[in-house]
Tab-separated table of C-alpha atoms in Angstrom:
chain	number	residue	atom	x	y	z
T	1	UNK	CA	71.883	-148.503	-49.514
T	2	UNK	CA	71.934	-145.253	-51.869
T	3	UNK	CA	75.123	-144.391	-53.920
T	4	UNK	CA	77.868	-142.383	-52.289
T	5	UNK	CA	79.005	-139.812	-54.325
T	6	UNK	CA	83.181	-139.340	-53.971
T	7	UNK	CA	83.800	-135.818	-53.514
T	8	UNK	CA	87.468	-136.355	-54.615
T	9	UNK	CA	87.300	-137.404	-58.082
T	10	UNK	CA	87.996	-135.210	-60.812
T	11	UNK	CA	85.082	-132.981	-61.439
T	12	UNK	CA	84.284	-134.934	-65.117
T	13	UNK	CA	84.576	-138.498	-63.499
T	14	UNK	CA	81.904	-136.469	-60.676
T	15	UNK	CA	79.584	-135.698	-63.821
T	16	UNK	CA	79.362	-139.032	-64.946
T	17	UNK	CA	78.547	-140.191	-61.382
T	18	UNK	CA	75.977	-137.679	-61.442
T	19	UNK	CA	74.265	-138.541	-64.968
T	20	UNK	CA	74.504	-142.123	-64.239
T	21	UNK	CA	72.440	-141.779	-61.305
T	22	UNK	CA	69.308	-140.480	-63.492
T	23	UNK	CA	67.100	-137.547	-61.966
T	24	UNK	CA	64.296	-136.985	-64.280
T	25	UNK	CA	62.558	-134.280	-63.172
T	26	UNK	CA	60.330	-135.601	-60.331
T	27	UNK	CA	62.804	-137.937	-59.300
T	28	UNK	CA	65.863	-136.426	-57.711
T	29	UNK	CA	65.395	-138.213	-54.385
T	30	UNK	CA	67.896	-140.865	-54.494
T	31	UNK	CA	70.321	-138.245	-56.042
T	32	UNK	CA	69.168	-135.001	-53.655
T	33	UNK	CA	70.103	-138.354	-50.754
T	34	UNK	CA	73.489	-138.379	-51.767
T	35	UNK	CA	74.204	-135.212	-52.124
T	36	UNK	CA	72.823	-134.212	-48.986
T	37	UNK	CA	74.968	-137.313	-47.498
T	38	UNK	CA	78.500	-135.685	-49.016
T	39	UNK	CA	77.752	-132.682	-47.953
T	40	UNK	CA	76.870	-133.827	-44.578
T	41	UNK	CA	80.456	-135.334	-44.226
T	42	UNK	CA	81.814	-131.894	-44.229
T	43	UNK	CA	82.444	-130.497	-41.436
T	44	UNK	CA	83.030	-126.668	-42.188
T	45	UNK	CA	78.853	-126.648	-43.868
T	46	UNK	CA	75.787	-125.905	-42.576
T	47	UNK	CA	73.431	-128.362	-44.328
T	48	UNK	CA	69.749	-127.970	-45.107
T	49	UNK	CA	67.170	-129.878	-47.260
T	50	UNK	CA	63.298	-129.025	-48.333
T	51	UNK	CA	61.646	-131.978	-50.316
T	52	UNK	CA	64.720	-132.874	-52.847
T	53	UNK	CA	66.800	-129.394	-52.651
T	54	UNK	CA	69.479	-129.301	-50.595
T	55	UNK	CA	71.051	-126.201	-48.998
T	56	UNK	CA	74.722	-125.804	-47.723
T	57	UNK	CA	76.532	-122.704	-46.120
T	58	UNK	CA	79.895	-121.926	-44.957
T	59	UNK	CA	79.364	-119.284	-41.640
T	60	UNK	CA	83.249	-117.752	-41.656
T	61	UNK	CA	81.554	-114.240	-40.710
T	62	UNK	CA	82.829	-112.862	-43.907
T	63	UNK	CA	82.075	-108.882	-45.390
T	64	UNK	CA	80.191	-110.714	-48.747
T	65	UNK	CA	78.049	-113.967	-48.878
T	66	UNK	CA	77.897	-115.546	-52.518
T	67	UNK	CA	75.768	-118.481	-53.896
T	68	UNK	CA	76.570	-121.153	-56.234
T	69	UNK	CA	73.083	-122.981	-57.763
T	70	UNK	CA	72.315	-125.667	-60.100
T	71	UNK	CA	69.458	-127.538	-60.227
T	72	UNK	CA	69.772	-132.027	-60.241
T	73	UNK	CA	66.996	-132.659	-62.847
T	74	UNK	CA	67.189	-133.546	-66.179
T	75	UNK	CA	64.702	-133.871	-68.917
T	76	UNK	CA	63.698	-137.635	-69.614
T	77	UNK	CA	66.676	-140.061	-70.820
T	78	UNK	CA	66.548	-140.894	-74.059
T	79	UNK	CA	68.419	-143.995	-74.686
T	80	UNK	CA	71.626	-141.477	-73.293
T	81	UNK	CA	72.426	-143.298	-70.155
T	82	UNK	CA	75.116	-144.776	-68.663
T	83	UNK	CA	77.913	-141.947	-70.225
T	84	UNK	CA	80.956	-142.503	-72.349
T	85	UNK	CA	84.054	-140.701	-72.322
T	86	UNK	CA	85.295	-140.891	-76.387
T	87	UNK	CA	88.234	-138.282	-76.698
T	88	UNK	CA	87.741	-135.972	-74.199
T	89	UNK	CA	84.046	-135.616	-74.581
T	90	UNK	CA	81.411	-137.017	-71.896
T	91	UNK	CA	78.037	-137.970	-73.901
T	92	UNK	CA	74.887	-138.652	-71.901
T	93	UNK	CA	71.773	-137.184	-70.329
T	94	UNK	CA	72.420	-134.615	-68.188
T	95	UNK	CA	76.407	-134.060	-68.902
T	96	UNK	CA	75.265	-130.229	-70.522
T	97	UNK	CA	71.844	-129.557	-68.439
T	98	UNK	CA	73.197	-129.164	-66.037
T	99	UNK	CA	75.571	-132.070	-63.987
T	100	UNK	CA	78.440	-131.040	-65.228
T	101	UNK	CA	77.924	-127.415	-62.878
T	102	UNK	CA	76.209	-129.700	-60.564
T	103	UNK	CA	79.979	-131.412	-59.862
T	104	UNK	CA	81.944	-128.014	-60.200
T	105	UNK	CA	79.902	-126.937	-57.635
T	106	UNK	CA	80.414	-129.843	-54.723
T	107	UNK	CA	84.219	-129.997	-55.530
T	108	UNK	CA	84.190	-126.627	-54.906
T	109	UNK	CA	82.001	-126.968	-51.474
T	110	UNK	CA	84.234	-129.783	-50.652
T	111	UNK	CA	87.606	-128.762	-51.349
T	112	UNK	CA	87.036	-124.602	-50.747
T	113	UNK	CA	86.986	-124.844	-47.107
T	114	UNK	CA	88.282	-121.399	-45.966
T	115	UNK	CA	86.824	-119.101	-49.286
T	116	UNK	CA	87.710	-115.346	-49.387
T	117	UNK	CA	83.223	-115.080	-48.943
T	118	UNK	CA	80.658	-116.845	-47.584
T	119	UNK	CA	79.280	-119.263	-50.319
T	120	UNK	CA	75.909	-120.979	-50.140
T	121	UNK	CA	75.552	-124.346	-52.408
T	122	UNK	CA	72.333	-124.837	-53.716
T	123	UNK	CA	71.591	-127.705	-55.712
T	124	UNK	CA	67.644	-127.889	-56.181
T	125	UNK	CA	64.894	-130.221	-57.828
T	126	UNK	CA	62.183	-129.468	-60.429
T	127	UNK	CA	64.087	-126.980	-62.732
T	128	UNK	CA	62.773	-128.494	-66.222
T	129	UNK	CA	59.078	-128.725	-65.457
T	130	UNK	CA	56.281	-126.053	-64.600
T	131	UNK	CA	56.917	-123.196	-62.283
T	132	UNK	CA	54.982	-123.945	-59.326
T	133	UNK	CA	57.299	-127.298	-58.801
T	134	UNK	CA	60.802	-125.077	-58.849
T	135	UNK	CA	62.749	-126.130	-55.574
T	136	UNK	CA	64.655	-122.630	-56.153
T	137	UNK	CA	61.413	-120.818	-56.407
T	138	UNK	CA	59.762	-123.573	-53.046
T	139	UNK	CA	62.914	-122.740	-51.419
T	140	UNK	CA	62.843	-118.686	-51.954
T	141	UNK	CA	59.128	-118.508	-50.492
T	142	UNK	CA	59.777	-120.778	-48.068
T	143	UNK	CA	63.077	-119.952	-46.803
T	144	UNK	CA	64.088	-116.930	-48.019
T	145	UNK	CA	67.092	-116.224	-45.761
T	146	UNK	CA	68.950	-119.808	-47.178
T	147	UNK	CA	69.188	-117.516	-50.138
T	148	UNK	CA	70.179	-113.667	-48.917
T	149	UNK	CA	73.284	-113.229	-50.730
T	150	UNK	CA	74.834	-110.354	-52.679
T	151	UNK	CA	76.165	-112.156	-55.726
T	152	UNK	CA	74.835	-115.410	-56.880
T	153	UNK	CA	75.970	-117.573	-59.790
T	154	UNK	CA	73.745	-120.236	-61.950
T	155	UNK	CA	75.356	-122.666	-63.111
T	156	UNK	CA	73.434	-123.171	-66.489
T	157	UNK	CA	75.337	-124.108	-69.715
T	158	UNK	CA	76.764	-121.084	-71.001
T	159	UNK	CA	79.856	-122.621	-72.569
T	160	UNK	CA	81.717	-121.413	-69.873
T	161	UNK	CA	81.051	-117.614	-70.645
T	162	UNK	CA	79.698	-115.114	-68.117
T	163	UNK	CA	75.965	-114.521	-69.164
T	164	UNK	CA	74.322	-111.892	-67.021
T	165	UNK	CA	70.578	-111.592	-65.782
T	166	UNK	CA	68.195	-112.398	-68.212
T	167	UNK	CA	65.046	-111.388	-70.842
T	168	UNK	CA	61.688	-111.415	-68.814
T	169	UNK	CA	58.892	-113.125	-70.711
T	170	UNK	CA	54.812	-112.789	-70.952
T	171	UNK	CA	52.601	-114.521	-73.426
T	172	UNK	CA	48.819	-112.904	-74.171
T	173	UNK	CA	46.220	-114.108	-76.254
T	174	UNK	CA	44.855	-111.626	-78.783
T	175	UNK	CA	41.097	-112.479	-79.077
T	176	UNK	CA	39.060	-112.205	-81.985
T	177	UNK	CA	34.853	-112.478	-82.707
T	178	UNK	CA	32.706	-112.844	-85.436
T	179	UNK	CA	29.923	-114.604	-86.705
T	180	UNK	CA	29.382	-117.912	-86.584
T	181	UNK	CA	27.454	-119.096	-90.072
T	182	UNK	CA	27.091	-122.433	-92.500
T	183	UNK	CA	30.134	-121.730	-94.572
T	184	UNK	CA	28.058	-122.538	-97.960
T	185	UNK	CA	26.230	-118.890	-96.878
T	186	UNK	CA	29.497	-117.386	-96.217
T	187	UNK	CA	28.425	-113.693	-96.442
T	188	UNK	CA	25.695	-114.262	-93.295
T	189	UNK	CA	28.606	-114.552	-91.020
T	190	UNK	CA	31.486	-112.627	-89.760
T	191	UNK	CA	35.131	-115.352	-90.282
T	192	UNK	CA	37.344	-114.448	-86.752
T	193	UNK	CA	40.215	-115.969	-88.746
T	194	UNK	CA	40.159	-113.780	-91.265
T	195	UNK	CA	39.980	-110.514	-88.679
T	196	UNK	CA	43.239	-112.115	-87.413
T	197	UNK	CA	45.033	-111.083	-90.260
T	198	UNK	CA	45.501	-107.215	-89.002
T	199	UNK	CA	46.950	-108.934	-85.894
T	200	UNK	CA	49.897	-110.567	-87.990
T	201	UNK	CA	50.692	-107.834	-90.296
T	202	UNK	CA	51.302	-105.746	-86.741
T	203	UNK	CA	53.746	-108.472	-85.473
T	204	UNK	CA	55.104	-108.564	-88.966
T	205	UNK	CA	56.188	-104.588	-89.315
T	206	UNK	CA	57.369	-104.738	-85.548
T	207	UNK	CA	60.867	-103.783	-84.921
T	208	UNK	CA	62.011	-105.302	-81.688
T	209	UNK	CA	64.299	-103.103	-79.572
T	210	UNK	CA	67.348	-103.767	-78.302
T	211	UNK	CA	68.227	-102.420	-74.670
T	212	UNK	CA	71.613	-102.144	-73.304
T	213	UNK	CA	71.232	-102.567	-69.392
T	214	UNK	CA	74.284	-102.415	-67.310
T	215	UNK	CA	76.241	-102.285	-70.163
T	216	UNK	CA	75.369	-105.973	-71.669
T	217	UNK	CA	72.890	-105.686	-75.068
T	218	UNK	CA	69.711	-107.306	-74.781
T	219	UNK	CA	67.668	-108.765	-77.792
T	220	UNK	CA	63.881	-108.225	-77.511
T	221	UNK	CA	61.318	-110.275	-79.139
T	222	UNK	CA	57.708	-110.345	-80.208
T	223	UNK	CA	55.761	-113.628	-81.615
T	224	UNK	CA	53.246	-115.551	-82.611
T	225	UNK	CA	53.651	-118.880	-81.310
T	226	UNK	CA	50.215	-120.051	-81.773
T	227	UNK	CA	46.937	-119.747	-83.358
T	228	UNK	CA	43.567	-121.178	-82.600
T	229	UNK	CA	39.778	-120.967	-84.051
T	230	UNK	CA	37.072	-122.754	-85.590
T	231	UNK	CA	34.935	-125.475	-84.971
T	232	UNK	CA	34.299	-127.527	-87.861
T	233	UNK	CA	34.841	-127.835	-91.523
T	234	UNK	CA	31.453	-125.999	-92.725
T	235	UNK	CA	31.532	-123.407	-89.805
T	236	UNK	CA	32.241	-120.187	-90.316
T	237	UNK	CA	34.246	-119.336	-87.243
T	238	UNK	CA	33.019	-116.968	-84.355
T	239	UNK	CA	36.598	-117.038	-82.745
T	240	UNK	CA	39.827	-117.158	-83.214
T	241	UNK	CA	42.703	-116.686	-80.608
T	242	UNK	CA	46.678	-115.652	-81.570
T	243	UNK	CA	49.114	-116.540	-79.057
T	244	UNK	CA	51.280	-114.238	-78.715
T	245	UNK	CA	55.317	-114.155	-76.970
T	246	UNK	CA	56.737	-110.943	-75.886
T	247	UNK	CA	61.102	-111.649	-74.615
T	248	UNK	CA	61.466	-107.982	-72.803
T	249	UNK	CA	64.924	-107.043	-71.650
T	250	UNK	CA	64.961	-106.606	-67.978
T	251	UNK	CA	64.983	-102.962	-67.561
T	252	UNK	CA	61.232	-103.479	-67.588
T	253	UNK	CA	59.108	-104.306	-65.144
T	254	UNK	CA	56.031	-107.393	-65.797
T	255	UNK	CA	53.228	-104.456	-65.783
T	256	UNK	CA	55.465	-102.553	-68.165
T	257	UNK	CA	56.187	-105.451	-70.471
T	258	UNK	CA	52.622	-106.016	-70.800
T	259	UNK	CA	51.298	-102.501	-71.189
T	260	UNK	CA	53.781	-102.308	-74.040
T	261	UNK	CA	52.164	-105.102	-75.654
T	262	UNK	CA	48.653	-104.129	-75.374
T	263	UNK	CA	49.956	-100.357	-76.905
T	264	UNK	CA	50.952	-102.859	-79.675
T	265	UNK	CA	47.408	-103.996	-80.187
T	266	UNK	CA	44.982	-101.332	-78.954
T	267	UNK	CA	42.223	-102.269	-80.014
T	268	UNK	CA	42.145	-105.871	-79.214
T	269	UNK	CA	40.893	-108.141	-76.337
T	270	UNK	CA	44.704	-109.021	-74.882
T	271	UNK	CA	44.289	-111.056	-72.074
T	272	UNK	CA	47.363	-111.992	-70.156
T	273	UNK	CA	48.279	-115.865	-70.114
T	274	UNK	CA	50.919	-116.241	-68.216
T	275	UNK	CA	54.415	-113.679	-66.942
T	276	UNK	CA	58.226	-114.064	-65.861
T	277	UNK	CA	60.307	-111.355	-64.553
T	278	UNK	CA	63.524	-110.432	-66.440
T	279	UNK	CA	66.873	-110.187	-63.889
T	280	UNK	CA	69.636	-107.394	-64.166
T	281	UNK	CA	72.556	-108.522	-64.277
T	282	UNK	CA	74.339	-106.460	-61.372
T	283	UNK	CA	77.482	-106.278	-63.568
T	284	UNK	CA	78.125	-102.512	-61.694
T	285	UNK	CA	78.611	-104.328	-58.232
T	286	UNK	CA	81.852	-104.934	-56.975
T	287	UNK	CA	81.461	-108.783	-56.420
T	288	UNK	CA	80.022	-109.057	-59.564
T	289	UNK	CA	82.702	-107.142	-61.146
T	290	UNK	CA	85.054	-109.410	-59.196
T	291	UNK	CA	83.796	-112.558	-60.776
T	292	UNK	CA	83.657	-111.178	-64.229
T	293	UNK	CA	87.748	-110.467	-63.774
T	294	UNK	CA	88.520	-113.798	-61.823
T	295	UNK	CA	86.864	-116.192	-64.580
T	296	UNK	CA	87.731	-114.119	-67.904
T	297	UNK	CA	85.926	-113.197	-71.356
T	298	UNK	CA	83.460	-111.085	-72.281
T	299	UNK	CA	80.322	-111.191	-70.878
T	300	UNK	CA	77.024	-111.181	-72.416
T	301	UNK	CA	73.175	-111.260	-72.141
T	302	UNK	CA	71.076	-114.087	-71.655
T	303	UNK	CA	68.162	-113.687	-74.098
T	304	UNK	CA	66.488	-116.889	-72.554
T	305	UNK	CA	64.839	-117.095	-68.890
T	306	UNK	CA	66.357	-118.655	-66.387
T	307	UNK	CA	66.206	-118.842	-62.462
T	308	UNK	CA	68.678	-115.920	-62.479
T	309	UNK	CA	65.396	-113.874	-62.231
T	310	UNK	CA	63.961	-115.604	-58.823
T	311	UNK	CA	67.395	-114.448	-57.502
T	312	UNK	CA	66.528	-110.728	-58.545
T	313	UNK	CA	63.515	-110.928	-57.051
T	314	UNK	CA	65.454	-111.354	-53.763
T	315	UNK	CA	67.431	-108.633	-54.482
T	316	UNK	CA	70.082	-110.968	-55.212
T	317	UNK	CA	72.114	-110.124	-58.867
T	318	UNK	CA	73.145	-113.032	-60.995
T	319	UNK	CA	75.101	-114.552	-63.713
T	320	UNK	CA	74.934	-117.397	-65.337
T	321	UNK	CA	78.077	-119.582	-65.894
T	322	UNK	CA	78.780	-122.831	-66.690
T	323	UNK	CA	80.060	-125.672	-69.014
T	324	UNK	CA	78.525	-127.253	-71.736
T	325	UNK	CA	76.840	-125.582	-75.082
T	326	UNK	CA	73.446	-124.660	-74.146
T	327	UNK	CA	72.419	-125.682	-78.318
T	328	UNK	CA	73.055	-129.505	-76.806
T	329	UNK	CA	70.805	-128.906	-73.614
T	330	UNK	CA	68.273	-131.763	-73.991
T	331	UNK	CA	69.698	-133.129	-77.329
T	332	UNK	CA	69.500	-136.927	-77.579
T	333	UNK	CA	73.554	-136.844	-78.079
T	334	UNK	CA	73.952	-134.139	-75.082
T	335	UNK	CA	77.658	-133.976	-74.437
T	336	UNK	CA	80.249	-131.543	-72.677
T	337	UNK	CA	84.127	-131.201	-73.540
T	338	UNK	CA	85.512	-132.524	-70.205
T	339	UNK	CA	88.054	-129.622	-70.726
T	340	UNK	CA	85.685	-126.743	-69.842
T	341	UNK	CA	84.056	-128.925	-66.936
T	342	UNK	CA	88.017	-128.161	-65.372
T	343	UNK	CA	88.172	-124.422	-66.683
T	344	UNK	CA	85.093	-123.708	-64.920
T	345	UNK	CA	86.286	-125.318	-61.468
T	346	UNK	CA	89.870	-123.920	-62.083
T	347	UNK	CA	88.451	-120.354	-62.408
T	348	UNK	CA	85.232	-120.454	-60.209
T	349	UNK	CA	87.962	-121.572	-57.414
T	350	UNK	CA	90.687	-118.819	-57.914
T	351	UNK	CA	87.584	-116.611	-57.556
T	352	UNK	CA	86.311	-117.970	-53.912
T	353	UNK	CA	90.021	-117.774	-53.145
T	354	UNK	CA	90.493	-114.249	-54.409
């Protein structure tokens, strides 16, 4: 018999339920199981469930429909499992990324029965591992109308701050040729390495922009993150390859993003490795505006990606919001203040009731 998650314990004893039941990503079954079993129990949901996400929807015909999403993998445990409480803190795997939003969010689904809008829980697999695994993402091709909404919330680690939309992200390879030749007759070849050096002094005088988009300030980047070339020890080198990471704030579409970046290195071979849309934030909408009053602070961009942008690509805006530092997502001693696990449930539930 799978564990049976208790609905009705405080949201921090919840999290530790949560990370003691490890989900590596890959293996949420036996966790997606229970969840989908609680929810189940609850009479005033609609429950769903693709492979190991599971989908859950109040119908109370309200104006505004509003989702709540976190995903139930973590990265591997590293010698962090079972948790410990120690002075208000909960250590372990999974307490920050992201189980601690994970257990906001079903208290919430179970205890919010009548909200002031429709809410759909999502709690979905394969978050921490390649894109083409992403339950959100299986879930938004697959079943697109689980996720119409017109305000959605994240639940990432944000230390319980409202961080809106997020930085898009491309990475192209700048490509480089020469001559291959034995490197004791240096001068019959042409070194590719070497003809990458123009290619870093352009990333070194760049001056990233930053872009204000509905009124939150976001932090552009451009980067090598790699560089490849040669074959052997003797070998002059033919090729050479720089890696290169472009963080574009999300007033910019993909193609733009990446016609910006070859404009940086006309000239060169840029061939496009791999792309992620940026998300808007949707800060101007009512709801959104709504949220940002009913939980508090100051809100601010997310400079990372996150799956706030597969929610913008349904035309859905986002935030993200949740507890735990997001510097202590994945650390060996990941740990959340139990105290902003019950801020975030105390706020995110005057807002459904508002």
């Amino acid at each position: 018999m799978g564990i049976v998650l208790d609905l009705d314990l405080p949201a921090p004893a919840l999290t530790a339920q949560l990370c003691d039941l490890a989900s590596p990503s890959g293996e949420e079954g036996p966790l997606a199981d229970a969840v989908e079993a609680a929810l189940r129990s609850l009479g005033h949901l609609t429950v769903h469930r693709d492979g190991d996400t599971v989908v859950a929807r109040t119908a109370l015909g309200r104006p505004a429909r509003v989702v709540l999403a976190g995903h139930l993998d973590t990265v591997p445990v590293a010698a962090n499992l079972p948790t410990r409480l120690d002075d208000g803190v909960l250590w372990g795997r999974g307490t920050v990324d992201m189980k601690g939003g994970v257990a906001v969010g079903l208290r919430l689904a179970a205890h919010v029965p009548a909200p002031a809008s429709d809410v759909t829980y999502v709690f979905y697999d394969n978050e921490e591992v390649e894109a083409e695994r992403n339950g959100l993402g299986r879930v938004g091709r697959q079943h697109p109308d689980w996720l119409a909404a017109d305000f959605a919330v994240l639940m990432e680690p944000t230390s319980a701050a409202v961080e809106g939309g997020c930085n898009g992200t491309l990475r192209v390879a700048v490509q480089l040729t020469g001559t291959a030749a034995h490197s004791a007759r240096w001068w019959r070849g042409s070194n590719a390495i070497h003809a990458a050096g123009p290619v870093l002094q352009r990333l070194a005088d760049y001056q990233p922009a930053t872009v204000t988009v509905d009124g939150l300030d976001y932090r552009e980047g451009l980067n090598a993150v790699g560089i490849s070339g040669g074959i052997a020890g003797n070998v002059i080198p033919d090729r050479c390859e720089v890696t290169v990471n472009y963080r574009f704030a999300p007033e910019k579409t993909e193609a733009e993003a990446l016609h910006h970046v070859r404009q940086v290195f006309d000239g060169y071979d840029v061939r496009l490795l791999d792309t992620a849309p940026g998300a808007r934030p949707g800060l101007d909408r009512p709801v959104a505006a709504a949220f940002v009053a009913a939980v508090g602070g100051e809100p601010r961009a997310k400079v990372g990606w996150t799956d706030v942008a597969r929610f913008d690509a349904l035309g859905v805006p986002a935030v993200n919001y949740g507890p735990g530092d997001p510097q202590l997502a994945h650390a060996d001693d990941e740990r959340v203040h139990v105290a902003e696990i019950e801020a975030c449930e105390a706020r995110l539930r005057a807002w459904l009731a508002a």
